[in-house]
XYZ file of C-alpha atoms in Angstrom:
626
model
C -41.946 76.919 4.139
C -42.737 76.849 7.783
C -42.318 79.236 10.400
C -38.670 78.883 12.113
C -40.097 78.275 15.287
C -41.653 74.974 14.256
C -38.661 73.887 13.040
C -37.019 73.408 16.757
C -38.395 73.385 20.380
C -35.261 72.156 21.942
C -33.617 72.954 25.887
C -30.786 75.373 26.035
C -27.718 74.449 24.343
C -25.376 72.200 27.026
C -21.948 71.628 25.169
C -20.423 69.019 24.871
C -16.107 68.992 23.677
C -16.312 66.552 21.164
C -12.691 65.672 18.761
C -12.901 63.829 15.373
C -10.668 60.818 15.580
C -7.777 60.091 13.653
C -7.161 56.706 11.969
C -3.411 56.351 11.688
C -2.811 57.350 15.464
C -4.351 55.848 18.211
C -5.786 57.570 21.013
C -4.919 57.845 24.952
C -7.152 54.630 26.532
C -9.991 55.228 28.999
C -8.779 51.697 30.791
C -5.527 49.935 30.236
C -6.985 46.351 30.312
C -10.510 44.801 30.386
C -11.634 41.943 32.020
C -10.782 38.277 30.255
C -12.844 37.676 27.423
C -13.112 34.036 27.724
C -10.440 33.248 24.798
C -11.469 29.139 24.867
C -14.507 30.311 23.160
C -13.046 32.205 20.441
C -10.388 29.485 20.662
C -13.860 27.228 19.646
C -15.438 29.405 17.036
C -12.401 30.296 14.837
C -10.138 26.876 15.061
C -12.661 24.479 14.147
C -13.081 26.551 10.793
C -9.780 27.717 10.389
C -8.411 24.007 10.232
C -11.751 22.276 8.761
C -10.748 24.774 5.827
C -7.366 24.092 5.695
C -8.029 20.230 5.391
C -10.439 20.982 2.616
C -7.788 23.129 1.118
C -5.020 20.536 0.809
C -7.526 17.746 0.046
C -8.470 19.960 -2.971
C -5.316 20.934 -4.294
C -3.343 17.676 -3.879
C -6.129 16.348 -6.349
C -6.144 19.632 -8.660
C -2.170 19.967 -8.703
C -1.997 16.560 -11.095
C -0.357 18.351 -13.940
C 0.476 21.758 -12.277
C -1.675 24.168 -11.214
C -2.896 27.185 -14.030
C -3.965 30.306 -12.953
C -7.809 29.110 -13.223
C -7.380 26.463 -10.735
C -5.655 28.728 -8.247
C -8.760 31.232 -8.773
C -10.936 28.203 -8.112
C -9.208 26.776 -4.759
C -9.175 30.276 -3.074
C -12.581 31.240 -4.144
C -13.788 27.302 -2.502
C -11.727 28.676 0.408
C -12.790 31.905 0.691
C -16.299 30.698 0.742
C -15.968 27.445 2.610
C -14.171 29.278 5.581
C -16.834 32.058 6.262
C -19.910 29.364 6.089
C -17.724 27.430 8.712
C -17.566 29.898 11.185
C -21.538 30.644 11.364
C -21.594 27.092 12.002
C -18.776 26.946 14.521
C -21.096 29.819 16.127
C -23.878 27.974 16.426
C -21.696 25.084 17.663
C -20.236 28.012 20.655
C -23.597 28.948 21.424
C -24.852 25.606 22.024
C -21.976 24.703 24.280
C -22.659 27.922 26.133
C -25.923 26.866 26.619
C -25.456 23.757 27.919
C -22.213 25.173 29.832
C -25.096 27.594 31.368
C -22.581 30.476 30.412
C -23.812 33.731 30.993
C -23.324 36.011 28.078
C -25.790 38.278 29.068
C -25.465 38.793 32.320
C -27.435 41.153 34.910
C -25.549 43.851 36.588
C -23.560 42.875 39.869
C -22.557 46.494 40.881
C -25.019 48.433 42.482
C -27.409 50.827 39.821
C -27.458 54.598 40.206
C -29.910 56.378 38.425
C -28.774 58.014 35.451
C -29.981 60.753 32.990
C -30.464 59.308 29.252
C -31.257 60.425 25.825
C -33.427 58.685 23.533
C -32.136 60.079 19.813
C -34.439 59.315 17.117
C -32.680 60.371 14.103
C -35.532 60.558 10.882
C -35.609 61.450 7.636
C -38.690 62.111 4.897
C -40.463 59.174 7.608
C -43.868 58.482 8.281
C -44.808 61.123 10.980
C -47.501 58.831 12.537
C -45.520 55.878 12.512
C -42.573 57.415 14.413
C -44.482 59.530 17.045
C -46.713 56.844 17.872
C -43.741 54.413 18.830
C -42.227 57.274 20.776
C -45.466 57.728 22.669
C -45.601 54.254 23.243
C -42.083 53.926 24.540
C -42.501 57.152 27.578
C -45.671 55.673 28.613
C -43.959 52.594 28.756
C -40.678 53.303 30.788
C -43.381 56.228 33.017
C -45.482 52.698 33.688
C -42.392 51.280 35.197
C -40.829 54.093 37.194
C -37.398 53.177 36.986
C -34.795 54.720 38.808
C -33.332 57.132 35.474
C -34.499 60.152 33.826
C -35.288 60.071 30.285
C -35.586 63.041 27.652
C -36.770 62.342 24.232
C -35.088 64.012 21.275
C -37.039 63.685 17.947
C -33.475 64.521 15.195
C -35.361 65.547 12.146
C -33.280 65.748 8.722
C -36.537 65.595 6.313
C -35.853 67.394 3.427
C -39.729 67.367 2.219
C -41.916 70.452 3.614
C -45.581 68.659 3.537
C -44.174 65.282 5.952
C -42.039 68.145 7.784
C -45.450 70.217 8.725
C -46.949 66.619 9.614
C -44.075 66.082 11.881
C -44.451 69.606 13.664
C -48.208 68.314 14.459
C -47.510 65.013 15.779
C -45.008 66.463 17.772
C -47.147 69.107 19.344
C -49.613 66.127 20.094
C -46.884 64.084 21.871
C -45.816 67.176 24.167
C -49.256 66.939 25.302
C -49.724 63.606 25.662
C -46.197 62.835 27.164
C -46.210 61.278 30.517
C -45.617 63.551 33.185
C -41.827 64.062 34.343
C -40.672 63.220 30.492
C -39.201 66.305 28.487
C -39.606 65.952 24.803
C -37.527 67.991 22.373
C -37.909 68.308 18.201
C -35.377 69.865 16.105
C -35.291 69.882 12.177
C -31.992 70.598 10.637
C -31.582 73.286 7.960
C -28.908 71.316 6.125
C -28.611 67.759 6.499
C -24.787 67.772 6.572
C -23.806 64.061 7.004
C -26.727 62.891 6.945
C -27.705 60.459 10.373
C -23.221 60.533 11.323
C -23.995 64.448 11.473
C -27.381 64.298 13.281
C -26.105 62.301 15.690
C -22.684 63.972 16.459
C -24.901 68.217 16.039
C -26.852 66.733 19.120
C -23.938 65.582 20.995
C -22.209 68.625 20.569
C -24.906 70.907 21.621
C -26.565 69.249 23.759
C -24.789 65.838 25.138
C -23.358 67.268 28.434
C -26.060 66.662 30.978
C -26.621 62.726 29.477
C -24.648 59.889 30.656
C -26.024 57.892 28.243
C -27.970 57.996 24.822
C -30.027 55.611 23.079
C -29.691 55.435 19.405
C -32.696 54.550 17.922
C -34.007 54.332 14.074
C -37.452 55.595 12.364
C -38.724 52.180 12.983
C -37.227 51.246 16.057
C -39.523 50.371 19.012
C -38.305 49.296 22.922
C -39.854 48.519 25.740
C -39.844 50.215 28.964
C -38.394 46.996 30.446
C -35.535 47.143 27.806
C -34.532 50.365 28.156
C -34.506 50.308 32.098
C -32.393 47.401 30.831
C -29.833 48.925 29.297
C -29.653 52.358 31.376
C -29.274 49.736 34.058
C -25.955 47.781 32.523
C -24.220 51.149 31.512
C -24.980 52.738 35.428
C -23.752 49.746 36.980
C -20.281 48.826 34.562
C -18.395 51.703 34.362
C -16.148 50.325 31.602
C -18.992 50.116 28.904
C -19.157 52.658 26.197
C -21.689 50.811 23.774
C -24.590 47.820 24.717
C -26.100 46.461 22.072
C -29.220 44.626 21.788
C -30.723 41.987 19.588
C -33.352 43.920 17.756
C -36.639 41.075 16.515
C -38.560 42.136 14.024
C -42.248 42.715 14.102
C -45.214 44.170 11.554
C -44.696 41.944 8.783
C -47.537 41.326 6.770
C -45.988 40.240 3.092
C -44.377 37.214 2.680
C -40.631 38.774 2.172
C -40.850 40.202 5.385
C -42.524 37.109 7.110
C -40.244 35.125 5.788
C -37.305 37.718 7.630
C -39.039 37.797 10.518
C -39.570 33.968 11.174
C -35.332 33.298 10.015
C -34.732 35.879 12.524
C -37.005 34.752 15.155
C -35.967 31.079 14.933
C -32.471 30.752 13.771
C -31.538 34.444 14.309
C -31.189 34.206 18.341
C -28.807 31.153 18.333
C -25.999 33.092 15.936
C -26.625 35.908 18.550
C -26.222 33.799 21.716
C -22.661 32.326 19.717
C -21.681 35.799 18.952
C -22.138 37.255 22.706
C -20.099 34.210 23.912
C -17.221 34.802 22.156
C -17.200 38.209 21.517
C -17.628 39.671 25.054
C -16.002 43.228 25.495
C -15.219 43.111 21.998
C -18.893 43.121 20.379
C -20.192 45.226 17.531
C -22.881 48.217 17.004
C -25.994 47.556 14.595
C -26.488 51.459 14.667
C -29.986 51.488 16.474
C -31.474 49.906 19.533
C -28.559 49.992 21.877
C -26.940 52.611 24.716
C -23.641 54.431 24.299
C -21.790 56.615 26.826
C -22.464 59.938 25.527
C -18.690 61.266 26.334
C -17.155 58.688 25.473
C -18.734 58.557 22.246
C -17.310 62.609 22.109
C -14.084 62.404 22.817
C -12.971 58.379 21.191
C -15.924 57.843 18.352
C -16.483 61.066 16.174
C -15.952 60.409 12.770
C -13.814 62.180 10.339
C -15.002 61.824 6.521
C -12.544 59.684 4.044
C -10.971 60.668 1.304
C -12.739 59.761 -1.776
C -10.821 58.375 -5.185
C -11.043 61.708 -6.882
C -9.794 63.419 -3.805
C -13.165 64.825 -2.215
C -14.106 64.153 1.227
C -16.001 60.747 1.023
C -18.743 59.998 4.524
C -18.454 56.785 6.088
C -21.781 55.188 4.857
C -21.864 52.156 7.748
C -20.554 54.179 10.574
C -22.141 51.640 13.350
C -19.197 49.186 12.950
C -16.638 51.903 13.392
C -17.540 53.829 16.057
C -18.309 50.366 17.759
C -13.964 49.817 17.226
C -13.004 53.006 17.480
C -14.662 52.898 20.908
C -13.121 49.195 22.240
C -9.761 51.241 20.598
C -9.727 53.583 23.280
C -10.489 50.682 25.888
C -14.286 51.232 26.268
C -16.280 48.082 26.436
C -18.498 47.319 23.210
C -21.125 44.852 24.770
C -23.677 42.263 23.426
C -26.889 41.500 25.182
C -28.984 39.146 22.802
C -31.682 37.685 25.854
C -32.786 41.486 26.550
C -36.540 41.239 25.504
C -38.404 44.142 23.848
C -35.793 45.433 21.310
C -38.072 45.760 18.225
C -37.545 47.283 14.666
C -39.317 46.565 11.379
C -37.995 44.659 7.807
C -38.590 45.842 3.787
C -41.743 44.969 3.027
C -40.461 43.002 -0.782
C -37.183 41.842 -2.289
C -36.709 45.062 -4.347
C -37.105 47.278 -0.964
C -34.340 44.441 1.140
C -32.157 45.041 -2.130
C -32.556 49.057 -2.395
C -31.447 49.026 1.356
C -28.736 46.234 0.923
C -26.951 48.396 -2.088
C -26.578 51.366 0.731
C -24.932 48.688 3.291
C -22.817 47.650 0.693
C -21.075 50.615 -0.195
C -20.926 51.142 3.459
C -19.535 48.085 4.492
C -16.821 47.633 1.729
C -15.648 51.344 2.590
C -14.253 49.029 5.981
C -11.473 47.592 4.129
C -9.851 50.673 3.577
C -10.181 51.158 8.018
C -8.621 48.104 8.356
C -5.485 49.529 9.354
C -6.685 52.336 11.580
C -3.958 52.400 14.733
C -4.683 50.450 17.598
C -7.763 48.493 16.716
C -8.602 45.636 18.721
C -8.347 41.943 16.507
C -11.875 41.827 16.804
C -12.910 44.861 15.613
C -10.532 44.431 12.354
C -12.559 41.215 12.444
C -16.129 42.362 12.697
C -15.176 45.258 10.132
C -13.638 42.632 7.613
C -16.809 40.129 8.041
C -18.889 42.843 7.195
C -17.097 43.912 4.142
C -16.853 39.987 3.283
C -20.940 39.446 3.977
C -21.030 41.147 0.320
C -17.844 39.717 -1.185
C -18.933 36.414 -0.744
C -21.613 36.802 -3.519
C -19.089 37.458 -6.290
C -17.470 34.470 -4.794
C -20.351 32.313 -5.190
C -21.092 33.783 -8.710
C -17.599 32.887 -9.622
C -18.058 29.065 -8.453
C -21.121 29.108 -10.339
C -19.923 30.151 -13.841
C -17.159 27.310 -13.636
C -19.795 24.981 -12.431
C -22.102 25.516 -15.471
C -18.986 25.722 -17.891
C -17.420 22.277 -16.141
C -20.554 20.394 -17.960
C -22.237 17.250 -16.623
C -19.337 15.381 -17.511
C -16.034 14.745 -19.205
C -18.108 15.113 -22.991
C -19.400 18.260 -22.238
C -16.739 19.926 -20.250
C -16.313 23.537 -21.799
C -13.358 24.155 -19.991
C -11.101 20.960 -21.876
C -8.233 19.293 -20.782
C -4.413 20.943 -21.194
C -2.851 19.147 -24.309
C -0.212 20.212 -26.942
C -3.107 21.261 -29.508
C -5.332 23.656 -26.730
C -2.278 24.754 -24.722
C -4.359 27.960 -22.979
C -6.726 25.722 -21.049
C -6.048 23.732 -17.740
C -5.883 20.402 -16.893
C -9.221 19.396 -14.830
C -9.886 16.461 -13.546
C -12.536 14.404 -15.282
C -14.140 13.930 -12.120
C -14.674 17.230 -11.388
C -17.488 17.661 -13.674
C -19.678 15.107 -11.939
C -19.604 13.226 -8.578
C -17.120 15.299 -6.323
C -18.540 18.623 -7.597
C -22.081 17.509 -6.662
C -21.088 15.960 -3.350
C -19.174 19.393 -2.788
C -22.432 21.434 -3.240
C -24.371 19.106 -0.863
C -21.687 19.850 1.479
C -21.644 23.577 1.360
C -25.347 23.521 1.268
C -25.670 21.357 4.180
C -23.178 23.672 5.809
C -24.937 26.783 5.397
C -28.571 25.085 6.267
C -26.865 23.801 9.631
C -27.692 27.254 11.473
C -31.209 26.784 10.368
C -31.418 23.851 11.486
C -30.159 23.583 14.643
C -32.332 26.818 15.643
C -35.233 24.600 14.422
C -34.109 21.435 16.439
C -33.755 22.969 19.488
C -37.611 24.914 19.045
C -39.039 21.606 17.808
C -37.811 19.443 20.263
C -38.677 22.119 23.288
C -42.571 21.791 24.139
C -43.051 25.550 25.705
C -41.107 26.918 22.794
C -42.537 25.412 19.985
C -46.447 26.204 21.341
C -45.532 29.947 20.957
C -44.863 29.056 17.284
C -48.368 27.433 17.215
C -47.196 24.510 17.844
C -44.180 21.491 16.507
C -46.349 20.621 13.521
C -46.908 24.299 11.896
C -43.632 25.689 12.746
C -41.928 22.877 11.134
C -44.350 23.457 8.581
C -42.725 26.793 8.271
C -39.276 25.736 8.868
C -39.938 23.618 5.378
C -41.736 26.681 3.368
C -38.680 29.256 5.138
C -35.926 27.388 4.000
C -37.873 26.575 0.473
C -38.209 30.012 0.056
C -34.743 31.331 1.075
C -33.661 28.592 -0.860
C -35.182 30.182 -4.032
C -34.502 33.782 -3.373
C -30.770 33.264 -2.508
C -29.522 32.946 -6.013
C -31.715 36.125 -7.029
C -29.754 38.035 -4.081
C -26.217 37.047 -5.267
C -26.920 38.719 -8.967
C -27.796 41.507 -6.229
C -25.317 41.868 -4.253
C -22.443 41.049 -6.944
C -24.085 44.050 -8.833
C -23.938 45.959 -5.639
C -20.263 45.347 -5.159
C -19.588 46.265 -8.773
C -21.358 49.348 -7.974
C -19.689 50.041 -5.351
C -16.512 49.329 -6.900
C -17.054 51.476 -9.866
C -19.121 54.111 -8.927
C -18.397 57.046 -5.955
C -22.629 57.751 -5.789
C -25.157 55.922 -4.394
C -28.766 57.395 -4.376
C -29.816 57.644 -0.954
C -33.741 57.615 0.058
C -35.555 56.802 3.085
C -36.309 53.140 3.373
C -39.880 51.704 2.737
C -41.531 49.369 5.307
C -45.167 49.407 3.836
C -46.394 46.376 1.897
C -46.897 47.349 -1.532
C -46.682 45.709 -4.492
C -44.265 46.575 -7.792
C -45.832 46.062 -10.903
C -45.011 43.933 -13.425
C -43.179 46.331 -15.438
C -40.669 47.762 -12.598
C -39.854 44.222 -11.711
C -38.841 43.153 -15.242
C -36.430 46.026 -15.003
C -35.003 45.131 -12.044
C -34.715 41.511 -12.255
C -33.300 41.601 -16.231
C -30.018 40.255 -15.436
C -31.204 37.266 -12.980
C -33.603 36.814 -16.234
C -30.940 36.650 -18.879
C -28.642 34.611 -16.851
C -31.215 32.165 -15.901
C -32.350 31.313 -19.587
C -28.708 30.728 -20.645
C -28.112 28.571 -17.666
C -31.799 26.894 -18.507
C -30.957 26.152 -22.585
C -27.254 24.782 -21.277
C -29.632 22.233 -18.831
C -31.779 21.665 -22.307
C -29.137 20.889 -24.694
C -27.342 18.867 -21.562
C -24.639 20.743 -21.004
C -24.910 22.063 -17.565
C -24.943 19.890 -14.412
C -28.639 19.358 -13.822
C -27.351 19.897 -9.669
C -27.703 23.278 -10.716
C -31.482 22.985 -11.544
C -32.267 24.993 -8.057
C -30.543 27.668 -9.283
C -31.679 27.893 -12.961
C -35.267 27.979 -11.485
C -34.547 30.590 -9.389
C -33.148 32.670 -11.885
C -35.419 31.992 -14.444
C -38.505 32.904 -12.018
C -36.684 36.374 -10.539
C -39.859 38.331 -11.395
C -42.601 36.022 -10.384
C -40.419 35.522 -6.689
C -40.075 39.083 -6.480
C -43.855 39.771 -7.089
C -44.568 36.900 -4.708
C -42.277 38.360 -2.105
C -44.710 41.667 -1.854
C -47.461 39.675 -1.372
C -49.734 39.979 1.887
C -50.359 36.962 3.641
C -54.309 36.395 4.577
C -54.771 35.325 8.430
C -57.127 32.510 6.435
C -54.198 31.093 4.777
C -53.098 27.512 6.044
C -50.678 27.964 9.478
C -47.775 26.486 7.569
C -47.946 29.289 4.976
C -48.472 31.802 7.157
C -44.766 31.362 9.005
C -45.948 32.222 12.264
C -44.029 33.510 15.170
C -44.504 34.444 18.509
C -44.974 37.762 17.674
C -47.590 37.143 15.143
C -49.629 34.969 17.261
C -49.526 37.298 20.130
C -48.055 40.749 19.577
C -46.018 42.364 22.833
C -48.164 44.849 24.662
C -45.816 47.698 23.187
C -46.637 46.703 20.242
C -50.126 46.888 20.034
C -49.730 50.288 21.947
C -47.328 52.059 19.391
C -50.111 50.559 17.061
C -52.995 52.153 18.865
C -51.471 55.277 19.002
C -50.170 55.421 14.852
C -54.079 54.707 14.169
C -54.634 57.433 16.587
C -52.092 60.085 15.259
C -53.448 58.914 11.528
C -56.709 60.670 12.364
C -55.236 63.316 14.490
C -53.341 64.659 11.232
C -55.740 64.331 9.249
C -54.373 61.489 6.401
C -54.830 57.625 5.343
C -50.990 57.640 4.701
C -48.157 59.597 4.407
C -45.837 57.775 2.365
C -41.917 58.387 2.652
C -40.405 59.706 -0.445
């Protein structure tokens, strides 16, 4: 066990009153209106989809309803709808953000008021993490933001929750080393909890009850996180100078991939990832959302209008809100605080999973998280767009059961009328509907090309506008190896998407039937699973695919559904691929290549400098998370 006083090296205690919220009242507001939030462009996200659906809709069921409609084709209609209407609005976001561009709307604009310095926090919440890899970015971050000498005063707070004793002695060392090596005028502060009551929600809210008082502002960042000076002069900056802000949020890019999962993550978000962004910001305005980590929050308004109270659970237990980022982001707009988005701020960093079973580990805890939303979705006094960003993120997993829905009747309609499971209503098989014979052949096919070509249309755009911009596509490497790697990216997402609905349906079912999740720290460093663990994971994608792949050999499935039989079928060789590290010798289209591959940001190669530098000061090659 270690000594008590290398558990905590933190200032005197500075209170600060802090009030758990309550859902079914709603608070007194900090401002009575906001500014206008530009409604034409929500107008031009959510119409275009709302009645491109609708036509669909009526198109569909004034060609199902010859007959009457059966219960099946009602499920099938409001599954196409429920689908079709959520792919529609990424591309109507794309389509806003575009416009905006060429509109030269500012969603991200600079502070017009003058800028006061202000004291701020940086909270770095951890838990069973890699000591070196988390005091290295902090010591690149102060010398950083002391190489800048901005106007605002920053203390460091290192949150510790790790529960194992040998990483927890490592983290009292590298934290001795970075109160030596801190910058001069920057306090640094590390405190390990006894009992890690609520996990990162309680971390969080301990600190800003004890010590919150003298901060007018606190950045939230993860394990993994990593900011430039720059950005967070950036955001101290926008929360000094708008007095009506109680959250700014920034577009975190992803850096230190090495395997081709996380390449591939990096290079989506890279390319594609900023234009969804820029669409969001436009519309959303005062009304934006929190991502939990790289972004600034008014520490007393966060007190008194965004503590969170725990659910109660199915068998009557107090239940923690698992994604707690989205609500506190609405209970905070609820109380008339603005939630902003600021996508162009540069140097927001945080790392990806290193493989597919890592991104799914992770994606089961969001899950649980995100469906627990539905149940907020009457909390008193929301703003429409909060109930909105909390129901899209609850719908972001719902959509896979959706698809996996769609897909069964797919495979049972057949490749044509012959070999149509599902048969036709008639006075000898009374219990089955009456489908359309042309269901089973051209329209569903040219229906899948449509929703494909749909949800590709983000992609591509993203890609169009890189490709046919000079200075943008040379920090890809150039127009020939990024598209290159626009082909391999959307080849590859193409063939791990299937493989991540089985996922994410069995996530939901999870959720759905289970109160538990196991919780553990997530892994960033490449590894690779062996061949045994991945069978095990992957069985069901496995099983599914080879009864999908005998219905293409005895020709009874649609062979449009070939991509997805392959996929299936080759779950464990795509996951072992996805672990994979990809050699600097490979060909530039197979390396997918971003700016921040070619040339990494000078704060990145710093925090990198100083992890290989705390590696040797304590001593180990690694110090895996458990």
């Amino acid at each position: 066990m270690l000594d008590a006083k290398m558990t905590s090296a933190m200032p005197d205690r500075t209170p600060l009153e802090a009030r758990e919220q309550a859902f079914s009242t709603a608070p007194e507001r900090a401002f009575t209106d906001q500014p206008s939030t530009g409604p034409a462009w929500r107008a031009a996200t959510f119409w275009p989809a709302l009645i491109g659906t609708a036509l669909l809709m009526f198109g569909l069921y004034g060609w199902l309803a010859n007959g009457g409609m059966s219960g099946m084709e009602w499920a099938l209609l409001s599954m196409i709808g429920a689908t079709f209407i959520w792919v529609s609005l990424s591309v109507s976001t794309v389509g806003v953000a575009i416009a905006g561009l060429l509109a030269r709307e500012n969603a991200d604009a600079r502070p017009r008021d003058a800028v006061t310095g202000i004291n701020v926090a940086l909270l770095v919440p951890i838990y069973n993490e890699v000591p070196q890899n988390v005091f290295g970015n902090a010591v690149a971050m102060l010398h950083d933001l002391a190489s800048r000498a901005g106007p605002h005063n920053y203390t460091l707070f290192i949150l510790s929750d790790t529960r194992n004793e040998a990483i927890a002695a490592q983290e009292w060392q590298a934290f001795e080393d970075l109160r030596s090596t801190a910058p001069e005028g920057f306090a640094v502060h590390y405190r390990r909890r006894t009992d890690n009551t609520d996990k990162k929600i309680g971390n969080i809210a301990e600190w800003v009850r004890g010590w919150g008082a003298p901060y007018e502002g606190m950045v939230v960042l993860d394990a993994d996180s990593l900011m430039s000076g720059r950005a967070i002069d950036r955001l101290s900056s926008e929360l000094s100078s708008d007095s009506r802000a109680g959250l700014i949020q920034t577009f975190p890019m992803l850096i230190g991939a090495q395997t081709v999962f996380a390449r591939l993550q990096q290079f989506s978000n890279i390319a594609y990832g900023w234009l969804l962004a820029e669409g969001l910001a436009t519309w959303a305005r005062s009304e934006g959302n929190y991502y939990g980590h790289n972004a600034i929050i008014r520490t007393k308004a966060f007190a008194t209008c965004a503590m969170l109270p725990h659910l109660r659970g199915r068998s009557g237990s107090d239940q923690l809100i698992l994604s707690h980022d989205f609500v506190e982001a609405g209970l905070l707009r609820r109380a008339g605080w603005g939630v902003r988005f600021l996508p162009r701020v540069t140097g927001s960093f945080e790392e990806t999973p290193a493989t597919l079973i890592d991104y799914v580990i992770r994606d089961r805890r969001w899950c649980r998280g995100n469906l627990q939303h539905l149940r907020l979705l009457g909390t008193k006094g929301l703003h429409p767009v909060s109930r909105f960003h909390l129901f899209h993120g609850a719908v972001a997993y719902l959509l896979s059961p959706m698809w996996f829905f769609l897909l069964v009747i797919w495979a049972l309609l057949g490749k044509d009328a012959e070999t149509n499971v599902i048969r036709y209503f008639n006075e000898a098989n009374p219990l089955f509907p009456d489908w359309p014979p042309a269901m089973s052949h051209i329209d569903s096919a040219v229906f899948l090309v449509i929703m494909y070509a749909m949800l590709l249309t983000p992609k591509i755009a993203g890609a169009g506008i890189i490709a046919a911009t000079p200075r943008a596509a040379r920090v890809f490497g150039g127009a020939g190896p990024f598209l290159g790697s626009f082909l391999v990216e959307v080849a590859l997402s193409i063939a791990y998407a299937p493989i991540m609905m089985i996922q994410q349906t069995k996530a939901v079912l999870r959720a759905l039937t289970s109160s538990t999740e196991a919780w553990a720290p997530q892994s960033r460093e490449a590894r690779q699973h062996s061949w045994w663990t991945l069978i095990k994971f992957h069985w069901v994608e496995m099983v599914l695919g080879v009864v999908l792949l005998s219905g293409l050999i005895a020709g009874l499935v649609s062979l449009w559904l070939v991509p997805i039989v392959a996929s299936l079928v080759m779950a464990v060789p795509l996951s072992a691929l996805s672990g994979m590290t990809i050699s600097k010798r490979a060909p530039a289209t197979f390396r997918l290549d971003s700016p921040y591959t070619l040339r990494e940001p000078a704060i990145v190669r710093r925090a990198m400098l100083e992890r290989a530098r705390l590696e040797r000061a304590l001593g180990v090659k690694d110090v895996p998370a458990e």
